[in-house]
Amino acid sequence: MARERSNNRYLPSVSFPDSLHLLDSLEAAVDGVNDVLLAVPSHGFRELLERLKPLLPASIRLCWATKGFELDSGRLPNQVAHEVLGPGRSVAVLSGPTFASEVGRGLPTAMTIASPDADYAEKLARDLSSASFRAYTSTDITGVEVGGAVKNVLAIGAGLSDGLGFGANTRIALITRGLVEMTRLGVALGARRETFMGLAGLGDLVLTCTDDHSRNRRFGLALAKGASVASALQDIGQVVEGYQAARALRVVATREGVVMPIAEGIYGVLYEELAVEQVVQGLMLRPIKPEFD
């Protein structure tokens, strides 16, 4: 990447700006900085924090673009960061409906930066915003992270549904009722309900459920066409966060006593070899209830 000034594996059409410097040492990367931004999959988040811990003075602020619950513990990234690094540090999460290829090409994009420290969220938003990239701020870090974790699981369901030809009615029902499940879990974890109507909730959910740039949606499409889990993951060639997230989400929902029938059905397809048709039938035959109960 240093030689070719591009990431030919993931973003071959995007050239690095002159201001971007590549380093092969964490020590060198964080030396003398005020802010650190992490962009790693959720399963590598804790390990990276453990490696960074002795290198980060308490004054260095930390933000991340990681989405998903920690697999074994069911913790959100902000909970993992607090556990590893301790209290008192300014932290934030960057999340929202963003495909890397479009951001890299400079196409107009908006996302959310959430931090309990409102001043830090605003500073990050100003630092990262440009003519083609707009950041909004929030203090609801839990809500923003729940949105980023749950949407990947639902996107697999959208891929399964479309791959089996269930149609637009089914897709929009999955998205809308999936948003209800996402909100229900988020509120149980202490998030604000309105967060899920924003970029990191509804926005990211619609994007990942409807566009084939989404790895999670493509994973569901491949399974619907008869591919095994292993072969679908191999063909995509990148991390499919929703596959592992379905397990973690089930742990969290059970722990919190939150009913999430769509997420539970997707888990059944991925890990219990349930037929998608069986799951859909089960959802359609659930007892009648108020829409927002």
PDB file of C-alpha atoms in Angstrom:
ATOM      1  CA  MET A   1       0.000   0.000   0.000  1.00  0.00           C
ATOM      2  CA  ALA A   2       2.839   2.376   0.775  1.00  0.00           C
ATOM      3  CA  ARG A   3       4.395   1.726  -2.616  1.00  0.00           C
ATOM      4  CA  GLU A   4       1.213   1.812  -4.679  1.00  0.00           C
ATOM      5  CA  ARG A   5      -0.556   4.524  -2.609  1.00  0.00           C
ATOM      6  CA  SER A   6      -3.806   2.558  -2.668  1.00  0.00           C
ATOM      7  CA  ASN A   7      -5.486  -0.414  -1.012  1.00  0.00           C
ATOM      8  CA  ASN A   8      -5.790  -2.659  -4.042  1.00  0.00           C
ATOM      9  CA  ARG A   9      -7.543  -5.438  -2.155  1.00  0.00           C
ATOM     10  CA  TYR A  10     -10.489  -3.456  -0.826  1.00  0.00           C
ATOM     11  CA  LEU A  11     -10.518  -0.036  -2.553  1.00  0.00           C
ATOM     12  CA  PRO A  12      -8.527  -0.439  -5.767  1.00  0.00           C
ATOM     13  CA  SER A  13     -10.002   2.641  -7.447  1.00  0.00           C
ATOM     14  CA  VAL A  14      -9.161   5.061  -4.622  1.00  0.00           C
ATOM     15  CA  SER A  15      -5.749   6.741  -4.369  1.00  0.00           C
ATOM     16  CA  PHE A  16      -4.442   7.793  -0.974  1.00  0.00           C
ATOM     17  CA  PRO A  17      -4.224  11.551  -0.370  1.00  0.00           C
ATOM     18  CA  ASP A  18      -0.761  12.995   0.112  1.00  0.00           C
ATOM     19  CA  SER A  19      -1.545  13.684   3.778  1.00  0.00           C
ATOM     20  CA  LEU A  20      -2.060   9.979   4.549  1.00  0.00           C
ATOM     21  CA  HIS A  21       1.072   8.247   5.872  1.00  0.00           C
ATOM     22  CA  LEU A  22       1.282   4.477   6.339  1.00  0.00           C
ATOM     23  CA  LEU A  23       3.166   3.071   9.328  1.00  0.00           C
ATOM     24  CA  ASP A  24       3.862  -0.482  10.425  1.00  0.00           C
ATOM     25  CA  SER A  25       4.111   0.280  14.147  1.00  0.00           C
ATOM     26  CA  LEU A  26       1.402   1.178  16.651  1.00  0.00           C
ATOM     27  CA  GLU A  27       3.998   2.978  18.737  1.00  0.00           C
ATOM     28  CA  ALA A  28       4.911   5.236  15.828  1.00  0.00           C
ATOM     29  CA  ALA A  29       1.276   5.766  14.849  1.00  0.00           C
ATOM     30  CA  VAL A  30       0.193   7.117  18.252  1.00  0.00           C
ATOM     31  CA  ASP A  31       3.371   8.993  19.140  1.00  0.00           C
ATOM     32  CA  GLY A  32       2.582  12.646  19.810  1.00  0.00           C
ATOM     33  CA  VAL A  33      -1.066  12.545  18.721  1.00  0.00           C
ATOM     34  CA  ASN A  34      -4.138  13.987  20.428  1.00  0.00           C
ATOM     35  CA  ASP A  35      -6.785  11.738  18.857  1.00  0.00           C
ATOM     36  CA  VAL A  36      -6.827   8.094  17.759  1.00  0.00           C
ATOM     37  CA  LEU A  37      -9.391   6.621  15.350  1.00  0.00           C
ATOM     38  CA  LEU A  38      -9.747   2.822  15.226  1.00  0.00           C
ATOM     39  CA  ALA A  39     -11.346   1.020  12.281  1.00  0.00           C
ATOM     40  CA  VAL A  40     -11.293  -2.720  12.990  1.00  0.00           C
ATOM     41  CA  PRO A  41     -13.993  -5.438  13.048  1.00  0.00           C
ATOM     42  CA  SER A  42     -15.682  -5.986  16.409  1.00  0.00           C
ATOM     43  CA  HIS A  43     -13.926  -9.303  17.019  1.00  0.00           C
ATOM     44  CA  GLY A  44     -10.543  -7.532  16.986  1.00  0.00           C
ATOM     45  CA  PHE A  45     -11.562  -4.483  19.005  1.00  0.00           C
ATOM     46  CA  ARG A  46     -10.620  -5.654  22.508  1.00  0.00           C
ATOM     47  CA  GLU A  47      -7.284  -7.097  21.376  1.00  0.00           C
ATOM     48  CA  LEU A  48      -6.297  -3.818  19.719  1.00  0.00           C
ATOM     49  CA  LEU A  49      -7.297  -1.841  22.816  1.00  0.00           C
ATOM     50  CA  GLU A  50      -5.163  -4.134  24.979  1.00  0.00           C
ATOM     51  CA  ARG A  51      -2.180  -3.479  22.703  1.00  0.00           C
ATOM     52  CA  LEU A  52      -2.821   0.255  22.724  1.00  0.00           C
ATOM     53  CA  LYS A  53      -3.424   0.614  26.452  1.00  0.00           C
ATOM     54  CA  PRO A  54       0.221   1.072  27.522  1.00  0.00           C
ATOM     55  CA  LEU A  55       0.779   3.493  24.632  1.00  0.00           C
ATOM     56  CA  LEU A  56      -2.102   5.885  25.330  1.00  0.00           C
ATOM     57  CA  PRO A  57      -1.801   8.590  27.978  1.00  0.00           C
ATOM     58  CA  ALA A  58      -5.129   9.498  29.586  1.00  0.00           C
ATOM     59  CA  SER A  59      -5.161  12.777  27.646  1.00  0.00           C
ATOM     60  CA  ILE A  60      -5.437  11.060  24.250  1.00  0.00           C
ATOM     61  CA  ARG A  61      -9.019  10.900  23.009  1.00  0.00           C
ATOM     62  CA  LEU A  62     -10.234   7.734  21.319  1.00  0.00           C
ATOM     63  CA  CYS A  63     -12.885   7.151  18.668  1.00  0.00           C
ATOM     64  CA  TRP A  64     -13.768   4.103  16.584  1.00  0.00           C
ATOM     65  CA  ALA A  65     -15.745   3.038  13.546  1.00  0.00           C
ATOM     66  CA  THR A  66     -16.303  -0.480  14.903  1.00  0.00           C
ATOM     67  CA  LYS A  67     -19.821  -1.931  14.731  1.00  0.00           C
ATOM     68  CA  GLY A  68     -21.149  -4.928  16.617  1.00  0.00           C
ATOM     69  CA  PHE A  69     -21.470  -6.586  19.997  1.00  0.00           C
ATOM     70  CA  GLU A  70     -18.454  -8.405  21.392  1.00  0.00           C
ATOM     71  CA  LEU A  71     -19.125 -12.049  20.594  1.00  0.00           C
ATOM     72  CA  ASP A  72     -18.452 -13.729  23.941  1.00  0.00           C
ATOM     73  CA  SER A  73     -19.619 -11.029  26.350  1.00  0.00           C
ATOM     74  CA  GLY A  74     -22.336  -9.259  24.366  1.00  0.00           C
ATOM     75  CA  ARG A  75     -20.809  -5.909  25.298  1.00  0.00           C
ATOM     76  CA  LEU A  76     -20.951  -2.857  23.066  1.00  0.00           C
ATOM     77  CA  PRO A  77     -17.653  -1.280  21.942  1.00  0.00           C
ATOM     78  CA  ASN A  78     -17.985   1.612  24.394  1.00  0.00           C
ATOM     79  CA  GLN A  79     -18.401  -0.888  27.242  1.00  0.00           C
ATOM     80  CA  VAL A  80     -15.331  -2.810  26.090  1.00  0.00           C
ATOM     81  CA  ALA A  81     -13.307   0.410  25.889  1.00  0.00           C
ATOM     82  CA  HIS A  82     -14.385   1.445  29.376  1.00  0.00           C
ATOM     83  CA  GLU A  83     -13.477  -1.991  30.723  1.00  0.00           C
ATOM     84  CA  VAL A  84     -10.035  -2.094  29.095  1.00  0.00           C
ATOM     85  CA  LEU A  85      -8.965   1.540  29.374  1.00  0.00           C
ATOM     86  CA  GLY A  86     -10.839   2.619  32.493  1.00  0.00           C
ATOM     87  CA  PRO A  87     -13.015   5.702  33.059  1.00  0.00           C
ATOM     88  CA  GLY A  88     -12.206   9.325  32.401  1.00  0.00           C
ATOM     89  CA  ARG A  89     -11.075   9.208  28.776  1.00  0.00           C
ATOM     90  CA  SER A  90     -13.055  11.024  26.071  1.00  0.00           C
ATOM     91  CA  VAL A  91     -14.399   8.405  23.642  1.00  0.00           C
ATOM     92  CA  ALA A  92     -16.678   8.437  20.615  1.00  0.00           C
ATOM     93  CA  VAL A  93     -18.102   6.214  17.894  1.00  0.00           C
ATOM     94  CA  LEU A  94     -18.480   7.006  14.183  1.00  0.00           C
ATOM     95  CA  SER A  95     -21.425   5.220  12.607  1.00  0.00           C
ATOM     96  CA  GLY A  96     -24.065   5.545   9.929  1.00  0.00           C
ATOM     97  CA  PRO A  97     -24.958   4.627   6.346  1.00  0.00           C
ATOM     98  CA  THR A  98     -21.544   4.664   4.696  1.00  0.00           C
ATOM     99  CA  PHE A  99     -20.057   2.361   2.078  1.00  0.00           C
ATOM    100  CA  ALA A 100     -16.294   2.791   2.022  1.00  0.00           C
ATOM    101  CA  SER A 101     -16.073   2.791  -1.765  1.00  0.00           C
ATOM    102  CA  GLU A 102     -18.412   5.773  -2.031  1.00  0.00           C
ATOM    103  CA  VAL A 103     -16.682   7.685   0.769  1.00  0.00           C
ATOM    104  CA  GLY A 104     -13.342   7.023  -0.912  1.00  0.00           C
ATOM    105  CA  ARG A 105     -14.638   8.370  -4.231  1.00  0.00           C
ATOM    106  CA  GLY A 106     -15.787  11.567  -2.557  1.00  0.00           C
ATOM    107  CA  LEU A 107     -19.518  11.007  -3.012  1.00  0.00           C
ATOM    108  CA  PRO A 108     -21.752  12.982  -0.608  1.00  0.00           C
ATOM    109  CA  THR A 109     -22.099  11.091   2.666  1.00  0.00           C
ATOM    110  CA  ALA A 110     -23.541  11.785   6.122  1.00  0.00           C
ATOM    111  CA  MET A 111     -22.950   9.937   9.375  1.00  0.00           C
ATOM    112  CA  THR A 112     -23.255  10.298  13.145  1.00  0.00           C
ATOM    113  CA  ILE A 113     -20.533  10.870  15.742  1.00  0.00           C
ATOM    114  CA  ALA A 114     -21.708   9.967  19.247  1.00  0.00           C
ATOM    115  CA  SER A 115     -19.916  10.631  22.506  1.00  0.00           C
ATOM    116  CA  PRO A 116     -20.973  11.234  26.111  1.00  0.00           C
ATOM    117  CA  ASP A 117     -18.682  14.260  25.787  1.00  0.00           C
ATOM    118  CA  ALA A 118     -20.703  16.616  23.569  1.00  0.00           C
ATOM    119  CA  ASP A 119     -17.739  18.930  23.035  1.00  0.00           C
ATOM    120  CA  TYR A 120     -15.593  16.056  21.781  1.00  0.00           C
ATOM    121  CA  ALA A 121     -18.330  14.904  19.392  1.00  0.00           C
ATOM    122  CA  GLU A 122     -18.584  18.420  17.976  1.00  0.00           C
ATOM    123  CA  LYS A 123     -14.811  18.731  17.581  1.00  0.00           C
ATOM    124  CA  LEU A 124     -14.617  15.424  15.730  1.00  0.00           C
ATOM    125  CA  ALA A 125     -17.522  16.415  13.512  1.00  0.00           C
ATOM    126  CA  ARG A 126     -15.763  19.633  12.551  1.00  0.00           C
ATOM    127  CA  ASP A 127     -12.423  17.876  11.977  1.00  0.00           C
ATOM    128  CA  LEU A 128     -13.888  15.118   9.788  1.00  0.00           C
ATOM    129  CA  SER A 129     -16.486  17.059   7.823  1.00  0.00           C
ATOM    130  CA  SER A 130     -15.715  18.265   4.316  1.00  0.00           C
ATOM    131  CA  ALA A 131     -17.495  19.327   1.155  1.00  0.00           C
ATOM    132  CA  SER A 132     -18.485  15.691   0.561  1.00  0.00           C
ATOM    133  CA  PHE A 133     -18.607  14.295   4.112  1.00  0.00           C
ATOM    134  CA  ARG A 134     -20.986  15.655   6.761  1.00  0.00           C
ATOM    135  CA  ALA A 135     -21.019  14.530  10.381  1.00  0.00           C
ATOM    136  CA  TYR A 136     -23.880  15.029  12.825  1.00  0.00           C
ATOM    137  CA  THR A 137     -23.418  14.731  16.593  1.00  0.00           C
ATOM    138  CA  SER A 138     -25.134  12.803  19.361  1.00  0.00           C
ATOM    139  CA  THR A 139     -24.519  12.031  23.022  1.00  0.00           C
ATOM    140  CA  ASP A 140     -26.355   8.672  22.759  1.00  0.00           C
ATOM    141  CA  ILE A 141     -23.358   6.402  22.213  1.00  0.00           C
ATOM    142  CA  THR A 142     -25.340   3.317  23.264  1.00  0.00           C
ATOM    143  CA  GLY A 143     -28.113   3.941  20.749  1.00  0.00           C
ATOM    144  CA  VAL A 144     -25.718   4.608  17.891  1.00  0.00           C
ATOM    145  CA  GLU A 145     -23.782   1.418  18.670  1.00  0.00           C
ATOM    146  CA  VAL A 146     -26.908  -0.729  18.991  1.00  0.00           C
ATOM    147  CA  GLY A 147     -28.035   0.481  15.565  1.00  0.00           C
ATOM    148  CA  GLY A 148     -24.687  -0.448  14.040  1.00  0.00           C
ATOM    149  CA  ALA A 149     -24.765  -3.899  15.628  1.00  0.00           C
ATOM    150  CA  VAL A 150     -28.331  -4.974  14.866  1.00  0.00           C
ATOM    151  CA  LYS A 151     -28.584  -3.740  11.269  1.00  0.00           C
ATOM    152  CA  ASN A 152     -25.983  -6.237  10.046  1.00  0.00           C
ATOM    153  CA  VAL A 153     -28.080  -9.171  11.234  1.00  0.00           C
ATOM    154  CA  LEU A 154     -31.231  -7.777   9.643  1.00  0.00           C
ATOM    155  CA  ALA A 155     -29.371  -7.199   6.360  1.00  0.00           C
ATOM    156  CA  ILE A 156     -28.640 -10.931   6.162  1.00  0.00           C
ATOM    157  CA  GLY A 157     -32.379 -11.498   6.548  1.00  0.00           C
ATOM    158  CA  ALA A 158     -33.089  -9.044   3.729  1.00  0.00           C
ATOM    159  CA  GLY A 159     -30.654 -10.907   1.489  1.00  0.00           C
ATOM    160  CA  LEU A 160     -32.271 -14.242   2.331  1.00  0.00           C
ATOM    161  CA  SER A 161     -35.727 -12.825   1.628  1.00  0.00           C
ATOM    162  CA  ASP A 162     -34.816 -11.242  -1.701  1.00  0.00           C
ATOM    163  CA  GLY A 163     -32.748 -14.235  -2.752  1.00  0.00           C
ATOM    164  CA  LEU A 164     -35.778 -16.469  -2.337  1.00  0.00           C
ATOM    165  CA  GLY A 165     -37.960 -14.068  -4.315  1.00  0.00           C
ATOM    166  CA  PHE A 166     -40.268 -13.064  -1.471  1.00  0.00           C
ATOM    167  CA  GLY A 167     -40.690  -9.609  -2.991  1.00  0.00           C
ATOM    168  CA  ALA A 168     -40.717  -5.959  -2.019  1.00  0.00           C
ATOM    169  CA  ASN A 169     -43.591  -6.301   0.459  1.00  0.00           C
ATOM    170  CA  THR A 170     -41.616  -8.807   2.515  1.00  0.00           C
ATOM    171  CA  ARG A 171     -38.435  -6.724   2.372  1.00  0.00           C
ATOM    172  CA  ILE A 172     -40.092  -3.578   3.670  1.00  0.00           C
ATOM    173  CA  ALA A 173     -41.922  -5.529   6.372  1.00  0.00           C
ATOM    174  CA  LEU A 174     -38.583  -6.961   7.508  1.00  0.00           C
ATOM    175  CA  ILE A 175     -36.949  -3.524   7.563  1.00  0.00           C
ATOM    176  CA  THR A 176     -39.817  -1.847   9.407  1.00  0.00           C
ATOM    177  CA  ARG A 177     -40.373  -4.553  11.980  1.00  0.00           C
ATOM    178  CA  GLY A 178     -36.624  -5.006  12.293  1.00  0.00           C
ATOM    179  CA  LEU A 179     -36.386  -1.325  13.221  1.00  0.00           C
ATOM    180  CA  VAL A 180     -38.943  -1.959  15.969  1.00  0.00           C
ATOM    181  CA  GLU A 181     -36.790  -4.799  17.321  1.00  0.00           C
ATOM    182  CA  MET A 182     -33.656  -2.658  17.140  1.00  0.00           C
ATOM    183  CA  THR A 183     -35.366   0.162  19.021  1.00  0.00           C
ATOM    184  CA  ARG A 184     -36.817  -2.194  21.622  1.00  0.00           C
ATOM    185  CA  LEU A 185     -33.384  -3.586  22.427  1.00  0.00           C
ATOM    186  CA  GLY A 186     -31.719  -0.180  22.404  1.00  0.00           C
ATOM    187  CA  VAL A 187     -34.215   1.310  24.849  1.00  0.00           C
ATOM    188  CA  ALA A 188     -33.738  -1.698  27.142  1.00  0.00           C
ATOM    189  CA  LEU A 189     -29.998  -0.955  27.125  1.00  0.00           C
ATOM    190  CA  GLY A 190     -30.551   2.705  27.996  1.00  0.00           C
ATOM    191  CA  ALA A 191     -30.606   4.316  24.532  1.00  0.00           C
ATOM    192  CA  ARG A 192     -32.939   7.082  23.421  1.00  0.00           C
ATOM    193  CA  ARG A 193     -35.766   6.029  21.114  1.00  0.00           C
ATOM    194  CA  GLU A 194     -35.261   8.914  18.673  1.00  0.00           C
ATOM    195  CA  THR A 195     -31.703   7.783  17.904  1.00  0.00           C
ATOM    196  CA  PHE A 196     -33.094   4.869  15.892  1.00  0.00           C
ATOM    197  CA  MET A 197     -34.918   7.199  13.518  1.00  0.00           C
ATOM    198  CA  GLY A 198     -31.605   8.800  12.535  1.00  0.00           C
ATOM    199  CA  LEU A 199     -28.618   7.999  10.355  1.00  0.00           C
ATOM    200  CA  ALA A 200     -27.153   5.326  12.644  1.00  0.00           C
ATOM    201  CA  GLY A 201     -30.506   3.569  13.025  1.00  0.00           C
ATOM    202  CA  LEU A 202     -32.997   3.729  10.180  1.00  0.00           C
ATOM    203  CA  GLY A 203     -30.450   5.159   7.732  1.00  0.00           C
ATOM    204  CA  ASP A 204     -27.868   2.415   8.176  1.00  0.00           C
ATOM    205  CA  LEU A 205     -30.560  -0.267   8.310  1.00  0.00           C
ATOM    206  CA  VAL A 206     -32.134   0.728   4.989  1.00  0.00           C
ATOM    207  CA  LEU A 207     -28.734   1.033   3.310  1.00  0.00           C
ATOM    208  CA  THR A 208     -27.482  -2.403   4.329  1.00  0.00           C
ATOM    209  CA  CYS A 209     -30.796  -4.128   3.628  1.00  0.00           C
ATOM    210  CA  THR A 210     -31.309  -2.744   0.126  1.00  0.00           C
ATOM    211  CA  ASP A 211     -27.931  -2.270  -1.577  1.00  0.00           C
ATOM    212  CA  ASP A 212     -25.722  -5.072  -2.854  1.00  0.00           C
ATOM    213  CA  HIS A 213     -22.587  -3.253  -1.709  1.00  0.00           C
ATOM    214  CA  SER A 214     -23.569  -4.635   1.700  1.00  0.00           C
ATOM    215  CA  ARG A 215     -21.544  -7.750   2.518  1.00  0.00           C
ATOM    216  CA  ASN A 216     -24.247  -8.914   4.923  1.00  0.00           C
ATOM    217  CA  ARG A 217     -26.964  -8.634   2.297  1.00  0.00           C
ATOM    218  CA  ARG A 218     -24.790 -10.456  -0.261  1.00  0.00           C
ATOM    219  CA  PHE A 219     -24.162 -13.186   2.302  1.00  0.00           C
ATOM    220  CA  GLY A 220     -27.915 -13.696   2.688  1.00  0.00           C
ATOM    221  CA  LEU A 221     -28.389 -13.719  -1.094  1.00  0.00           C
ATOM    222  CA  ALA A 222     -25.710 -16.410  -1.438  1.00  0.00           C
ATOM    223  CA  LEU A 223     -27.298 -18.591   1.238  1.00  0.00           C
ATOM    224  CA  ALA A 224     -30.674 -18.256  -0.477  1.00  0.00           C
ATOM    225  CA  LYS A 225     -29.097 -19.571  -3.677  1.00  0.00           C
ATOM    226  CA  GLY A 226     -27.902 -22.696  -1.881  1.00  0.00           C
ATOM    227  CA  ALA A 227     -24.375 -21.768  -0.837  1.00  0.00           C
ATOM    228  CA  SER A 228     -23.086 -23.074   2.465  1.00  0.00           C
ATOM    229  CA  VAL A 229     -22.125 -20.612   5.196  1.00  0.00           C
ATOM    230  CA  ALA A 230     -18.443 -21.435   4.714  1.00  0.00           C
ATOM    231  CA  SER A 231     -18.476 -21.014   0.940  1.00  0.00           C
ATOM    232  CA  ALA A 232     -20.508 -17.788   1.096  1.00  0.00           C
ATOM    233  CA  LEU A 233     -18.069 -16.285   3.598  1.00  0.00           C
ATOM    234  CA  GLN A 234     -15.113 -17.363   1.455  1.00  0.00           C
ATOM    235  CA  ASP A 235     -16.597 -15.942  -1.742  1.00  0.00           C
ATOM    236  CA  ILE A 236     -17.241 -12.551  -0.149  1.00  0.00           C
ATOM    237  CA  GLY A 237     -13.663 -12.475   1.078  1.00  0.00           C
ATOM    238  CA  GLN A 238     -14.229  -9.811   3.747  1.00  0.00           C
ATOM    239  CA  VAL A 239     -15.636  -9.834   7.263  1.00  0.00           C
ATOM    240  CA  VAL A 240     -19.396 -10.443   7.308  1.00  0.00           C
ATOM    241  CA  GLU A 241     -20.136  -8.876  10.678  1.00  0.00           C
ATOM    242  CA  GLY A 242     -23.762 -10.000  10.773  1.00  0.00           C
ATOM    243  CA  TYR A 243     -22.931 -13.703  10.857  1.00  0.00           C
ATOM    244  CA  GLN A 244     -21.155 -13.567  14.209  1.00  0.00           C
ATOM    245  CA  ALA A 245     -23.362 -10.691  15.368  1.00  0.00           C
ATOM    246  CA  ALA A 246     -26.440 -12.914  15.144  1.00  0.00           C
ATOM    247  CA  ARG A 247     -25.007 -15.070  17.935  1.00  0.00           C
ATOM    248  CA  ALA A 248     -24.021 -12.123  20.092  1.00  0.00           C
ATOM    249  CA  LEU A 249     -27.359 -10.414  19.513  1.00  0.00           C
ATOM    250  CA  ARG A 250     -29.215 -13.498  20.686  1.00  0.00           C
ATOM    251  CA  VAL A 251     -27.146 -13.518  23.890  1.00  0.00           C
ATOM    252  CA  VAL A 252     -27.897  -9.854  24.567  1.00  0.00           C
ATOM    253  CA  ALA A 253     -31.614 -10.098  23.765  1.00  0.00           C
ATOM    254  CA  THR A 254     -31.982 -13.153  26.035  1.00  0.00           C
ATOM    255  CA  ARG A 255     -30.049 -11.438  28.819  1.00  0.00           C
ATOM    256  CA  GLU A 256     -32.213  -8.316  28.605  1.00  0.00           C
ATOM    257  CA  GLY A 257     -35.495 -10.202  28.153  1.00  0.00           C
ATOM    258  CA  VAL A 258     -36.190  -8.448  24.834  1.00  0.00           C
ATOM    259  CA  VAL A 259     -38.358 -10.209  22.255  1.00  0.00           C
ATOM    260  CA  MET A 260     -36.739 -10.057  18.778  1.00  0.00           C
ATOM    261  CA  PRO A 261     -38.524 -12.635  16.586  1.00  0.00           C
ATOM    262  CA  ILE A 262     -36.930 -11.569  13.282  1.00  0.00           C
ATOM    263  CA  ALA A 263     -33.405 -11.622  14.718  1.00  0.00           C
ATOM    264  CA  GLU A 264     -34.191 -14.950  16.385  1.00  0.00           C
ATOM    265  CA  GLY A 265     -35.405 -16.357  13.070  1.00  0.00           C
ATOM    266  CA  ILE A 266     -32.236 -15.255  11.268  1.00  0.00           C
ATOM    267  CA  TYR A 267     -30.184 -16.910  14.017  1.00  0.00           C
ATOM    268  CA  GLY A 268     -32.175 -20.102  13.466  1.00  0.00           C
ATOM    269  CA  VAL A 269     -31.389 -20.078   9.744  1.00  0.00           C
ATOM    270  CA  LEU A 270     -27.674 -19.462  10.319  1.00  0.00           C
ATOM    271  CA  TYR A 271     -27.014 -21.755  13.271  1.00  0.00           C
ATOM    272  CA  GLU A 272     -29.900 -24.213  13.611  1.00  0.00           C
ATOM    273  CA  GLU A 273     -30.451 -25.075   9.924  1.00  0.00           C
ATOM    274  CA  LEU A 274     -34.022 -23.801   9.933  1.00  0.00           C
ATOM    275  CA  ALA A 275     -35.595 -23.256   6.526  1.00  0.00           C
ATOM    276  CA  VAL A 276     -36.287 -19.615   5.704  1.00  0.00           C
ATOM    277  CA  GLU A 277     -39.841 -20.547   4.683  1.00  0.00           C
ATOM    278  CA  GLN A 278     -40.367 -22.080   8.119  1.00  0.00           C
ATOM    279  CA  VAL A 279     -39.138 -18.928   9.830  1.00  0.00           C
ATOM    280  CA  VAL A 280     -41.350 -16.685   7.693  1.00  0.00           C
ATOM    281  CA  GLN A 281     -44.387 -18.842   8.401  1.00  0.00           C
ATOM    282  CA  GLY A 282     -43.669 -18.672  12.112  1.00  0.00           C
ATOM    283  CA  LEU A 283     -43.460 -14.864  11.971  1.00  0.00           C
ATOM    284  CA  MET A 284     -46.708 -14.580  10.012  1.00  0.00           C
ATOM    285  CA  LEU A 285     -48.580 -16.801  12.480  1.00  0.00           C
ATOM    286  CA  ARG A 286     -47.492 -14.920  15.601  1.00  0.00           C
ATOM    287  CA  PRO A 287     -50.375 -13.641  17.756  1.00  0.00           C
ATOM    288  CA  ILE A 288     -52.020 -10.410  16.594  1.00  0.00           C
ATOM    289  CA  LYS A 289     -50.856  -7.382  18.610  1.00  0.00           C
ATOM    290  CA  PRO A 290     -50.689  -3.580  18.385  1.00  0.00           C
ATOM    291  CA  GLU A 291     -47.975  -2.390  15.975  1.00  0.00           C
ATOM    292  CA  PHE A 292     -46.096  -0.358  18.580  1.00  0.00           C
ATOM    293  CA  ASP A 293     -46.653  -2.541  21.634  1.00  0.00           C
TER     294      ASP A 293
END
